[in-house]
Every structure is written in C-alpha cells, then in structure tokens.
mmCIF file of C-alpha atoms and ligand atoms in Angstrom:
data_model
loop_
_atom_site.group_PDB
_atom_site.id
_atom_site.type_symbol
_atom_site.label_atom_id
_atom_site.label_comp_id
_atom_site.label_asym_id
_atom_site.label_seq_id
_atom_site.Cartn_x
_atom_site.Cartn_y
_atom_site.Cartn_z
ATOM 1 C CA MET A 966 58.215 102.153 105.999
ATOM 2 C CA THR A 967 61.121 104.417 107.799
ATOM 3 C CA ARG A 968 62.142 108.140 106.811
ATOM 4 C CA TRP A 969 65.205 107.208 105.454
ATOM 5 C CA TYR A 970 63.797 104.752 103.217
ATOM 6 C CA SER A 971 61.056 106.639 102.538
ATOM 7 C CA GLU A 972 63.008 109.566 101.132
ATOM 8 C CA ARG A 973 65.285 107.650 99.357
ATOM 9 C CA LYS A 974 62.541 106.272 97.752
ATOM 10 C CA SER A 975 60.891 110.103 96.988
ATOM 11 C CA GLU A 976 64.623 110.797 95.699
ATOM 12 C CA HIS A 977 63.988 107.759 92.900
ATOM 13 C CA PHE A 978 61.174 109.078 91.415
ATOM 14 C CA TYR A 979 62.934 112.767 91.189
ATOM 15 C CA LYS A 980 65.803 111.425 89.317
ATOM 16 C CA GLU A 981 63.548 108.773 87.798
ATOM 17 C CA ALA A 982 60.995 112.024 86.200
ATOM 18 C CA LYS A 983 64.631 114.562 85.665
ATOM 19 C CA ARG A 984 65.557 110.600 83.283
ATOM 20 C CA ASP A 985 62.208 110.115 81.603
ATOM 21 C CA GLY A 986 62.283 114.152 81.081
ATOM 22 C CA TYR A 987 59.127 115.065 82.953
ATOM 23 C CA ARG A 988 59.011 117.976 85.205
ATOM 24 C CA SER A 989 58.142 116.910 88.129
ATOM 25 C CA ARG A 990 57.982 113.809 90.430
ATOM 26 C CA SER A 991 54.071 114.102 90.579
ATOM 27 C CA ALA A 992 54.374 113.114 86.909
ATOM 28 C CA PHE A 993 54.489 109.154 87.945
ATOM 29 C CA LYS A 994 51.573 110.017 90.374
ATOM 30 C CA LEU A 995 49.031 110.055 87.667
ATOM 31 C CA LYS A 996 51.033 107.646 86.185
ATOM 32 C CA GLN A 997 50.037 105.879 88.429
ATOM 33 C CA ILE A 998 46.575 106.725 89.352
ATOM 34 C CA GLN A 999 46.108 106.436 85.489
ATOM 35 C CA LYS A 1000 47.367 102.721 85.585
ATOM 36 C CA LYS A 1001 44.367 101.778 88.428
ATOM 37 C CA TYR A 1002 41.532 103.814 87.322
ATOM 38 C CA ARG A 1003 42.161 104.710 83.757
ATOM 39 C CA ILE A 1004 41.086 108.015 84.339
ATOM 40 C CA LEU A 1005 42.187 109.401 81.000
ATOM 41 C CA LYS A 1006 42.167 107.898 78.115
ATOM 42 C CA LYS A 1007 42.702 109.104 74.006
ATOM 43 C CA GLY A 1008 40.675 111.625 72.334
ATOM 44 C CA ASP A 1009 39.974 112.911 75.993
ATOM 45 C CA ILE A 1010 39.576 116.573 76.765
ATOM 46 C CA VAL A 1011 41.486 117.392 80.188
ATOM 47 C CA ILE A 1012 41.835 120.336 82.604
ATOM 48 C CA ASP A 1013 44.858 120.166 84.914
ATOM 49 C CA LEU A 1014 44.551 122.715 87.661
ATOM 50 C CA GLY A 1015 47.683 123.780 89.785
ATOM 51 C CA ALA A 1016 49.656 122.119 87.314
ATOM 52 C CA ALA A 1017 53.127 124.010 87.114
ATOM 53 C CA PRO A 1018 55.753 122.667 86.673
ATOM 54 C CA GLY A 1019 54.162 121.119 83.628
ATOM 55 C CA GLY A 1020 54.396 117.287 84.630
ATOM 56 C CA TRP A 1021 50.791 116.062 84.522
ATOM 57 C CA SER A 1022 49.797 117.829 81.629
ATOM 58 C CA GLN A 1023 52.871 116.373 80.004
ATOM 59 C CA VAL A 1024 51.556 112.819 80.868
ATOM 60 C CA ALA A 1025 47.373 113.451 80.578
ATOM 61 C CA LYS A 1026 49.536 114.933 76.591
ATOM 62 C CA GLU A 1027 50.824 112.099 76.016
ATOM 63 C CA ILE A 1028 47.787 110.077 76.674
ATOM 64 C CA VAL A 1029 44.537 111.854 74.971
ATOM 65 C CA GLY A 1030 47.433 112.329 72.312
ATOM 66 C CA ASP A 1031 47.310 115.128 69.319
ATOM 67 C CA GLU A 1032 42.918 114.016 69.086
ATOM 68 C CA GLY A 1033 42.765 115.695 72.335
ATOM 69 C CA VAL A 1034 42.773 118.509 74.739
ATOM 70 C CA VAL A 1035 44.990 119.817 77.844
ATOM 71 C CA LEU A 1036 44.076 122.671 79.274
ATOM 72 C CA GLY A 1037 46.565 123.741 82.767
ATOM 73 C CA ILE A 1038 45.938 126.320 85.184
ATOM 74 C CA ASP A 1039 48.725 127.349 88.037
ATOM 75 C CA LEU A 1040 49.105 130.339 89.978
ATOM 76 C CA SER A 1041 52.532 130.270 88.204
ATOM 77 C CA PRO A 1042 53.752 130.773 84.897
ATOM 78 C CA ILE A 1043 54.687 127.823 83.546
ATOM 79 C CA LYS A 1044 57.172 127.160 80.074
ATOM 80 C CA PRO A 1045 55.010 125.968 76.945
ATOM 81 C CA ILE A 1046 54.794 122.302 76.067
ATOM 82 C CA ARG A 1047 53.349 121.316 72.696
ATOM 83 C CA GLY A 1048 49.991 120.794 72.257
ATOM 84 C CA VAL A 1049 49.080 121.977 75.774
ATOM 85 C CA THR A 1050 47.279 125.092 76.676
ATOM 86 C CA PHE A 1051 48.384 127.614 79.957
ATOM 87 C CA LEU A 1052 46.267 129.757 82.100
ATOM 88 C CA GLN A 1053 48.182 131.643 84.563
ATOM 89 C CA GLY A 1054 45.674 132.401 87.821
ATOM 90 C CA ASP A 1055 43.697 131.936 90.729
ATOM 91 C CA MET A 1056 41.407 129.060 90.939
ATOM 92 C CA THR A 1057 39.821 130.713 94.503
ATOM 93 C CA LYS A 1058 39.242 133.985 92.046
ATOM 94 C CA GLU A 1059 35.918 133.685 90.262
ATOM 95 C CA SER A 1060 37.550 135.708 87.192
ATOM 96 C CA SER A 1061 40.024 132.624 87.216
ATOM 97 C CA LEU A 1062 37.021 130.470 86.399
ATOM 98 C CA GLN A 1063 35.379 132.702 83.552
ATOM 99 C CA GLU A 1064 38.863 133.203 82.196
ATOM 100 C CA LEU A 1065 38.850 128.797 81.769
ATOM 101 C CA ILE A 1066 34.537 129.048 80.970
ATOM 102 C CA GLU A 1067 35.927 131.518 77.354
ATOM 103 C CA SER A 1068 38.899 129.511 76.915
ATOM 104 C CA MET A 1069 36.938 125.976 76.426
ATOM 105 C CA GLU A 1070 34.597 127.940 74.041
ATOM 106 C CA GLU A 1071 31.515 126.108 75.095
ATOM 107 C CA LYS A 1072 33.266 122.486 75.386
ATOM 108 C CA LYS A 1073 32.609 119.892 78.002
ATOM 109 C CA ALA A 1074 35.479 118.343 79.827
ATOM 110 C CA ASN A 1075 36.327 114.610 79.670
ATOM 111 C CA ALA A 1076 38.340 115.166 83.115
ATOM 112 C CA VAL A 1077 39.444 117.316 86.030
ATOM 113 C CA ILE A 1078 42.595 116.927 87.130
ATOM 114 C CA SER A 1079 43.815 119.182 90.489
ATOM 115 C CA ASP A 1080 47.375 118.360 92.176
ATOM 116 C CA MET A 1081 46.922 122.026 93.801
ATOM 117 C CA SER A 1082 48.649 122.651 97.029
ATOM 118 C CA PRO A 1083 48.089 125.114 99.952
ATOM 119 C CA ASN A 1084 51.908 126.941 100.755
ATOM 120 C CA ILE A 1085 52.434 125.254 103.817
ATOM 121 C CA SER A 1086 52.111 126.822 106.895
ATOM 122 C CA GLY A 1087 53.439 124.360 109.421
ATOM 123 C CA ASN A 1088 49.882 124.479 111.863
ATOM 124 C CA TYR A 1089 48.442 121.036 109.886
ATOM 125 C CA ASP A 1090 45.129 121.947 111.127
ATOM 126 C CA VAL A 1091 45.505 125.257 109.127
ATOM 127 C CA ASP A 1092 47.213 123.495 105.956
ATOM 128 C CA HIS A 1093 44.197 120.230 105.907
ATOM 129 C CA ALA A 1094 41.633 123.238 105.621
ATOM 130 C CA ARG A 1095 43.198 125.470 102.875
ATOM 131 C CA SER A 1096 43.557 121.547 101.259
ATOM 132 C CA ILE A 1097 39.970 121.031 101.355
ATOM 133 C CA TYR A 1098 39.253 124.868 100.432
ATOM 134 C CA LEU A 1099 41.204 124.325 96.869
ATOM 135 C CA CYS A 1100 39.403 120.774 96.813
ATOM 136 C CA GLU A 1101 36.208 122.367 96.926
ATOM 137 C CA GLN A 1102 37.533 124.670 94.128
ATOM 138 C CA ALA A 1103 38.644 122.023 91.809
ATOM 139 C CA PHE A 1104 34.778 120.782 92.512
ATOM 140 C CA ILE A 1105 33.075 122.924 91.322
ATOM 141 C CA THR A 1106 35.584 123.828 88.601
ATOM 142 C CA ALA A 1107 34.125 119.529 87.442
ATOM 143 C CA SER A 1108 31.200 120.209 88.538
ATOM 144 C CA THR A 1109 30.971 123.513 86.329
ATOM 145 C CA PHE A 1110 33.163 121.394 83.285
ATOM 146 C CA LEU A 1111 32.494 117.861 82.738
ATOM 147 C CA LYS A 1112 30.309 115.907 80.724
ATOM 148 C CA LEU A 1113 28.131 113.427 82.562
ATOM 149 C CA GLY A 1114 29.778 110.170 82.418
ATOM 150 C CA GLY A 1115 33.348 112.277 83.233
ATOM 151 C CA ASN A 1116 35.930 112.592 85.461
ATOM 152 C CA PHE A 1117 37.825 114.357 88.784
ATOM 153 C CA LEU A 1118 41.023 113.723 90.788
ATOM 154 C CA CYS A 1119 42.142 115.758 93.281
ATOM 155 C CA LYS A 1120 44.443 115.633 95.924
ATOM 156 C CA VAL A 1121 43.563 116.585 99.510
ATOM 157 C CA PHE A 1122 45.850 116.237 102.360
ATOM 158 C CA GLU A 1123 43.986 114.279 105.340
ATOM 159 C CA GLY A 1124 42.041 115.703 108.540
ATOM 160 C CA LYS A 1125 39.300 116.182 109.701
ATOM 161 C CA GLU A 1126 36.786 117.608 107.003
ATOM 162 C CA LEU A 1127 37.423 114.812 104.870
ATOM 163 C CA PRO A 1128 34.400 112.719 104.772
ATOM 164 C CA ARG A 1129 32.832 116.155 104.533
ATOM 165 C CA PHE A 1130 33.834 116.815 101.148
ATOM 166 C CA LEU A 1131 33.961 112.693 100.084
ATOM 167 C CA LYS A 1132 30.191 112.617 100.471
ATOM 168 C CA GLU A 1133 29.800 115.592 98.618
ATOM 169 C CA VAL A 1134 31.461 114.089 96.177
ATOM 170 C CA LYS A 1135 29.853 110.959 96.212
ATOM 171 C CA ASN A 1136 26.458 113.028 95.203
ATOM 172 C CA SER A 1137 27.325 113.978 92.203
ATOM 173 C CA PHE A 1138 29.863 110.864 90.691
ATOM 174 C CA GLY A 1139 29.309 106.993 90.657
ATOM 175 C CA LEU A 1140 31.898 105.648 92.165
ATOM 176 C CA VAL A 1141 34.376 107.381 94.646
ATOM 177 C CA LYS A 1142 37.806 106.258 96.191
ATOM 178 C CA LYS A 1143 40.748 107.578 98.062
ATOM 179 C CA PHE A 1144 44.268 106.451 96.881
ATOM 180 C CA SER A 1145 47.983 106.972 97.897
ATOM 181 C CA PRO A 1146 49.467 106.056 94.702
ATOM 182 C CA PRO A 1147 53.648 104.876 96.150
ATOM 183 C CA ALA A 1148 55.103 107.710 94.917
ATOM 184 C CA SER A 1149 53.841 109.705 97.181
ATOM 185 C CA ARG A 1150 56.525 110.049 100.086
ATOM 186 C CA LYS A 1151 54.758 107.892 103.265
ATOM 187 C CA SER A 1152 55.822 110.729 105.238
ATOM 188 C CA SER A 1153 52.904 113.086 103.430
ATOM 189 C CA SER A 1154 49.652 112.745 103.974
ATOM 190 C CA GLU A 1155 48.968 113.451 100.834
ATOM 191 C CA ILE A 1156 46.361 111.662 99.130
ATOM 192 C CA TYR A 1157 43.964 111.490 95.432
ATOM 193 C CA VAL A 1158 40.516 111.219 95.432
ATOM 194 C CA ILE A 1159 39.418 109.586 92.617
ATOM 195 C CA ALA A 1160 36.041 110.453 91.407
ATOM 196 C CA LYS A 1161 34.686 108.292 88.177
ATOM 197 C CA SER A 1162 31.418 108.874 85.449
ATOM 198 C CA PHE A 1163 29.854 112.397 87.165
ATOM 199 C CA LYS A 1164 26.365 112.182 87.115
ATOM 200 C CA LYS A 1165 24.795 115.592 87.383
ATOM 201 C CA ASN A 1166 25.375 118.893 85.137
HETATM 202 C C1 LIG B 650 52.485 120.500 93.362
HETATM 203 S S1 LIG B 650 52.211 121.142 92.421
HETATM 204 C C2 LIG B 650 51.774 120.670 91.390
HETATM 205 C C3 LIG B 650 52.301 119.483 90.374
HETATM 206 C C4 LIG B 650 51.832 119.181 88.628
HETATM 207 N N1 LIG B 650 50.796 118.104 88.936
HETATM 208 C C5 LIG B 650 53.548 119.027 88.244
HETATM 209 O O1 LIG B 650 53.107 117.865 87.682
HETATM 210 O O2 LIG B 650 53.878 119.485 88.292
HETATM 211 C C6 LIG B 650 51.065 122.841 93.238
HETATM 212 C C7 LIG B 650 50.641 123.562 92.662
HETATM 213 O O3 LIG B 650 49.402 124.648 92.838
HETATM 214 C C8 LIG B 650 49.778 125.071 92.384
HETATM 215 N N2 LIG B 650 48.094 125.941 92.866
HETATM 216 C C9 LIG B 650 48.173 126.142 94.718
HETATM 217 N N3 LIG B 650 47.076 126.799 94.776
HETATM 218 C C10 LIG B 650 46.229 127.250 93.672
HETATM 219 C C11 LIG B 650 45.421 128.284 93.156
HETATM 220 N N4 LIG B 650 44.426 129.177 93.636
HETATM 221 N N5 LIG B 650 45.394 128.337 91.894
HETATM 222 C C12 LIG B 650 45.666 127.672 90.885
HETATM 223 N N6 LIG B 650 46.931 126.741 91.627
HETATM 224 C C13 LIG B 650 47.223 127.137 92.434
HETATM 225 C C14 LIG B 650 50.946 126.425 93.444
HETATM 226 O O4 LIG B 650 51.434 126.845 92.625
HETATM 227 C C15 LIG B 650 51.922 124.988 92.585
HETATM 228 O O5 LIG B 650 51.456 125.260 91.385
#
C-alpha cells in the first residue's frame, strides 16, 4: 500500500469514528478484532487498559450491554461514559493494580484488553522495549483478574522481544494469535495479540 493511500485510509477511519460518535479511530480496530475473534460477549466484565479517550470502552460497553461491566484505566483522565467506570492510574505502578483490585471487589473478569502505547521516542528499539513492558503489565493484570476461559487482547509494536512475550502468553491461554486489523495504519508496526481461553489462575 502506498503511503498516500495508507494516510487516506487512516483519515477515512478517523472521520468514520467521529461520524459514528466514537472517540477514537481505535474503536474500529476493536470492532474488527471482535468481528474476527469474538473476544467479548454480552454480560461480560471487561478491564480496558490505556482506555483514553474512551473509544474501546464505548465499543466494549455496546457489546457487554447493561448486564456487563466495563472498567477503564489510563494515565489521562477520561470524560465519563454512561455505564463505564474509569480510574486514572499508571499500570506500571503496583498501586494502580491495587486500585483495580479494590474496584473489582473480588469479581473476576471475562476479558482484559489493552491498547496501551508508550510515548514514541523515535528510537525503534526503545519504543519496542517500552511497548513490550506495557504488554507485560497488561499480562500480569490479565493473570490477576481473568476467570478460567477468559480472553486477553493487547497491542504491541513488533520486534525482537515479541516471540518471547508470545511464548509466555501461550503458556497461559488455549489459543494465541497475532492480528493486524485493517484500521491499523499500514505504515505502523503495531499488531494485536489475541489470547483466548485462559487456563491458569
Ligand atoms: C492509543 S491510546 C488508547 C486509545 C483507546 N483504546 C481508545 O480507543 O480511545 C493509548 C493510551 O495508553 C495510555 N497509556 C500509556 N502508558 C500507560 C500506563 N503506563 N498506564 C496506563 N495507561 C497508559 C496512554 O495514556 C494512551 O491514552
């Protein structure tokens, strides 16, 4: 795909997101992942990491419906969404995991989804390592909260540490796949790790 076409495409998803009332272009990525892998379902309890400005939480809430629960967390504050609880916190800090534990009130989650991205430094190796670090935190969160059979999704920048991370995830889930949704910019190295059927608590 040419750069020009790729930029036009991403602008297209951005405009479509705004028109449909979603707060981010990422909302379409989650919709595309959901269409292919069915990681969320009605009534689910979902933890959304790196949730700002709230696009994934909007999509998750639509899927889980009134009986479901969506709990989002981000470094940045997030404008309220009806039926969604937001916390402000840093998932690399133990205190944020503790806050989530308190908010969950002993409940387990059906899905932990993470779209967390590091600030881009421009040095690819650094950005890749930071992205893997955020995925490790997301994986710890998933291992803490998921019910047996639960699902995990996380964004990662591809690179040399990814096979090690995938191996780690494969030990805990029945099915693990990499997926690049059409709404991701073709120029970007981001992919999504989809892990279904949590096996270990
Ligand atoms: C691509 S945006 C998420 C977009 C979101 N999924 C949506 O649809 O609106 C990535 C987010 O990750 C958050 N983030 C990065 N590092 C984080 C951390 N350590 N703890 C919590 N959130 C983090 C950033 O603040 C940013 O809002």
